[in-house]
Amino acid sequence: MDSCNCIEPQRPPDDLLMKYQYISDFFIALAYFSIPLELIYFVKKSAVFPYRWVLVQFGAFIVLCGATHLINLWTFTMHTRTVAMVMTTAKVFTAVVSCATALMLVHIIPDLLSVKTRELFLKNKAAELDREMGLIRTQEETGRHVRMLTHEIRSTLDRHTILKTTLVELGRTLALEECALWMPTRTGLELQLSYTLRQQNPVGYTVPIHLPVINQVFSSSHAVKISPKCPVALIRPAGKYMPGEVVAVRVPLLHLSNFQINDWPELSTKRYALMVLMLPSDSARQWHVHELELVEVVADQVAVALSHAAILEESMRARDLLMEQNVALDLARREAETAIRARNDFLAVMNHEMRTPMHAIIALSSLLQETELTPEQRLMVETILKSSNLLSTLINDVLDLSRLEDGSLQLDLGTFNLFAVFREVLNLIKPIASVKKLHVSLNLAPDLPEYAIGDEKRLMQTILNVVGNAVKFSKEGSISITAFFAKSELLRDSRTPEFFPVPSDNHFYLRVQVKDSGVGISPQDIPKLFTKFAQTQSTATRNSGGSGLGLAICKRFVNLMEGHIWIESEGLGKGCTAIFMVKLGIPERLNEPKLPFMPKVPTNHGPTAFPGLKVLVMDENGVSRMVTKGLLVHLGCDVTMVSSSEECLRVVSHEHKVVFMDVCVPGMDGYEVAIRINEKFTKRHERPIIVALTGNTDKVTKENCMRVGMDGIILKPVSLDKMRSVLSDLLEHRVLFEAI
Amino acid sequence: MELVQIQRRLVDYTKSLFMEGFLDAQFLQLQQLQDDSNPDFVFEVVSLFFEDSEKLLNELTIALDQPNVDFKKLDSHVHQLKGSSSSIGAQRVKNACIAFRNYCDVQNIEGCLTCLQQVKQECYLVKNKFETLFRLEQQIMASGGSVPTIELGF
């Protein structure tokens, strides 16, 4: 061998061993070269690989190792020095890289290991979160179910619907086999099966309420698991299957009285219903906690909904009752109004019917007075006249009584001779008294004023009535009438504690006592005396033909005169004393007293009362217009006549002092004219006084007149004296309401 | 005939009118309005009344003859008549008018016809009475006397 600079292998080539080494080396090299390729391939595939530098290093290491082994193949046979050089270089590099890699791995492997632990940790955490989310979801489900159930339950106020819906919804939500509601019976000793889910019409099973199981359920506010064999749970027909678990919960039945405004009622109420829920049989389902909670919440909601339904029922019932009562009251009111109207109509008609013959009597008596009469005849005629005048007044007062009750009666105040009044009464009563052989005496106190201001007619009527009663109810004996000025110590009578007369300068109290020796009155009848139409039962009163109206009217007059009237009697057969006190005015000395209650003689035909007073008369009726004009002309007025409202409005001016207008003609609106006149004359002193002439003075007409601003109202037909007095009143006071 | 006797007759006659209800107090008021400045007041008013009433009665007859009776118009006419009659004191006429109005209110044609007849009759009667009265008054005036005024107290 020449000096080829080859290197000989250390050992002589052993064929077999060499062959195996050769092959192994080859495969090692192959593997070492393929590993990095695989690595590169897979790393390229994966998205994340943080250790590229390590990969490169490792790759380099592997490649070099492979190269080393590959080059080793050539060293088995004779090889050149170059190969040996390459081999050495390769090995050196390999050594460097391997060491580097080894050093680096020391850092990397712990990291890689910790990644693993972190991965494990995260997996655990994820599992835990999954569990929790499952839990939350279940809870949310439960909540949703409760809300839905509550909504269903509360959306109706009907008891049955509430309970049915509860069972249905619960059954659906919890997938129950059976759901039942047991309500306590009226007696409270038993529970009755009222509603079930599956069976349409549950038969009325009852179960005594005091079973231990039931007590257990009632005493706890939670849902309690009960045995499927207990009586309340035995609703399903027994079968071969294994019954599911059963839970029972109490449902408080709240009464209205349990509600206080501010706090939820304590469940001190004793009444509960029982709700029983059964899971499907043959299923391995158990009652979960959240399901039990759901059941409890639902039970409470049902309780509330039921009580709302109860409240609503109550209020509907109350409202129905009130409506019925309203209808009944309305009917009663209308009936009462009809009755009042009927009575008023009757009174008005009767009044009219009674006045007509009265006028005939009065007229003819007056005429008779004018003829030649003997003194006795004259006296008789005068008495007839006076009595009929009184009767006419009484008839007026019958109508007045209804007005008295309206409260619309007013006294006709005037100055009159007090003594004359008493004398009149005496004169009137003497004939009847002498027939009955009763002695009548009159005592007037010396300090009584001769003249007084008051309603003469009605005072006389009162005295006459009282004295008349005294005469009527006495068969024999005497009657004494005393009148005196009531002094202050006598004003307060212990017997009439509710009467408080107030003495003053312009007024005095007249006290009249009428004592008789007649049949007397028993004490228990005394309060009834002043009631209208009430009579005592004794035959004496029935025979005397009283209507029972007199004292009632007297009482009202006396009250109007701010006085008091009462009757004392010691009992039957002991006579009685009627006493009344009325307030009268004291006239000033200068006032000339009016003529006493006698047929009036019209004084002035000649000199007129209102010279030159410009007056406007509006009346559609020709005759009536002429009469009114005649009246006013007679009184000296300057009368302008118009027959329509347009004409009236055209003609009226501030020169006219008074406007008389007829308002009872239908079709012509006197009220409208009054309003227009009021508008036309804004200044009060320019405006003429407007007086309505009408045929009826009921309240409606009066109110209408007052409403449109009229100053007065006169009832037709108008007499001369009335017109005169009306005009003087109007011109003096500018207001008058009303003149009949 | 002697003045006094005629006067007595007048008084009696007037008395009878009141007694029979033909006249009421309103008539006396009318008489009071008659004075020297207005000597024929009563006569004028009464004549006016009769003119008026004749017209109204004609209207009423026509109105009731219609196939469709207008009760409102009827009522207003009767109201007028009532007003007039009460203004002069013709009491019976007035009462008949009141009855007439009631029938008008209930729209009873038969009743209305009857009442119309009655009103006509009353008007006729009172007209006669007035004529007699005025004749007596004229006689008194012609004989130079004065008509006695009747005074009544109400």
Coordinates of C-alpha atoms in Angstrom, one line a residue, chain A residues 352 356 358-360 362-368 370-372 385 389 599-602 605-606 619-634 662 664-666 695 716-721, chain B residues 8 11 14-16 18-19 24-26 28-35 37-38 41 44-45 48-50 52 75-76 79-88 91 94-95 98 101 149-154:
Chain A
H352 CA -158.5 77.2 45.2
T356 CA -164.1 80.5 45.8
M358 CA -165.1 82.0 50.8
H359 CA -165.0 84.9 48.5
A360 CA -168.6 84.7 47.9
I362 CA -167.1 87.6 52.2
A363 CA -168.4 89.5 49.3
L364 CA -172.0 89.1 50.1
S365 CA -171.4 89.7 53.8
S366 CA -169.7 93.0 52.9
L367 CA -172.6 93.8 50.6
L368 CA -175.0 93.0 53.3
E370 CA -173.9 98.1 53.2
T371 CA -177.6 97.7 53.5
E372 CA -180.0 98.8 56.2
L385 CA -167.5 88.8 58.1
N389 CA -162.0 86.5 57.1
P599 CA -162.7 95.2 56.6
K600 CA -160.4 97.7 54.9
V601 CA -161.9 100.8 53.3
P602 CA -159.9 102.0 50.4
H605 CA -159.6 107.5 45.2
G606 CA -158.6 111.0 44.4
D619 CA -148.2 92.1 28.6
E620 CA -149.4 90.2 25.6
N621 CA -152.9 89.9 26.8
G622 CA -155.0 93.0 25.8
V623 CA -157.5 92.8 28.6
S624 CA -154.9 92.2 31.3
R625 CA -152.8 95.0 29.9
M626 CA -155.7 97.4 30.0
V627 CA -156.5 96.5 33.6
T628 CA -152.9 97.0 34.7
K629 CA -152.7 100.3 32.8
G630 CA -156.0 101.3 34.5
L631 CA -154.5 100.5 37.9
L632 CA -151.4 102.4 37.3
V633 CA -153.1 105.4 35.7
H634 CA -155.4 105.5 38.7
D662 CA -146.0 89.4 32.5
C664 CA -146.5 83.6 32.6
V665 CA -147.3 83.7 29.0
P666 CA -145.7 80.8 27.2
G695 CA -150.5 83.9 37.9
K716 CA -152.2 88.4 39.5
P717 CA -154.9 89.6 39.9
V718 CA -153.6 92.8 41.4
S719 CA -155.8 94.9 43.6
L720 CA -155.4 98.6 43.8
D721 CA -154.2 98.6 47.3
Chain B
R8 CA -181.2 99.0 44.7
V11 CA -176.9 96.4 44.0
T14 CA -174.4 92.8 41.4
K15 CA -174.9 90.8 44.6
S16 CA -176.5 88.0 42.7
F18 CA -171.2 87.5 43.0
M19 CA -173.4 84.9 44.6
D24 CA -165.1 87.8 41.8
A25 CA -163.2 90.4 43.7
Q26 CA -161.2 91.5 40.7
L28 CA -164.5 95.3 42.3
Q29 CA -160.9 96.3 41.7
L30 CA -161.9 97.3 38.3
Q31 CA -164.7 99.4 39.6
Q32 CA -162.4 101.2 41.9
L33 CA -160.2 102.2 39.0
Q34 CA -163.1 104.0 37.5
D35 CA -163.1 107.6 38.5
S37 CA -160.7 111.0 34.9
N38 CA -161.6 107.6 33.6
F41 CA -163.0 102.4 32.4
E44 CA -164.0 99.7 28.0
V45 CA -162.2 96.9 29.6
L48 CA -162.2 94.7 25.0
F49 CA -162.6 91.5 26.8
F50 CA -165.5 90.4 24.8
D52 CA -160.7 89.4 22.6
D75 CA -153.1 75.8 25.3
S76 CA -151.7 79.2 24.6
H79 CA -154.1 80.7 28.6
Q80 CA -154.8 84.1 27.0
L81 CA -158.5 83.7 27.6
K82 CA -157.8 82.7 31.2
G83 CA -155.6 85.7 31.7
S84 CA -158.2 88.1 30.3
S85 CA -161.1 86.7 32.2
S86 CA -159.2 86.7 35.5
S87 CA -158.2 90.3 34.8
I88 CA -161.8 91.4 34.7
Q91 CA -164.7 83.9 37.5
K94 CA -161.8 81.6 34.2
N95 CA -162.6 78.4 36.0
I98 CA -158.6 76.1 33.9
R101 CA -156.2 73.7 30.1
T149 CA -169.7 101.8 44.7
I150 CA -169.6 98.5 46.4
E151 CA -167.0 98.1 49.0
L152 CA -165.7 94.8 50.2
G153 CA -163.0 94.0 52.6
F154 CA -160.6 91.2 51.8

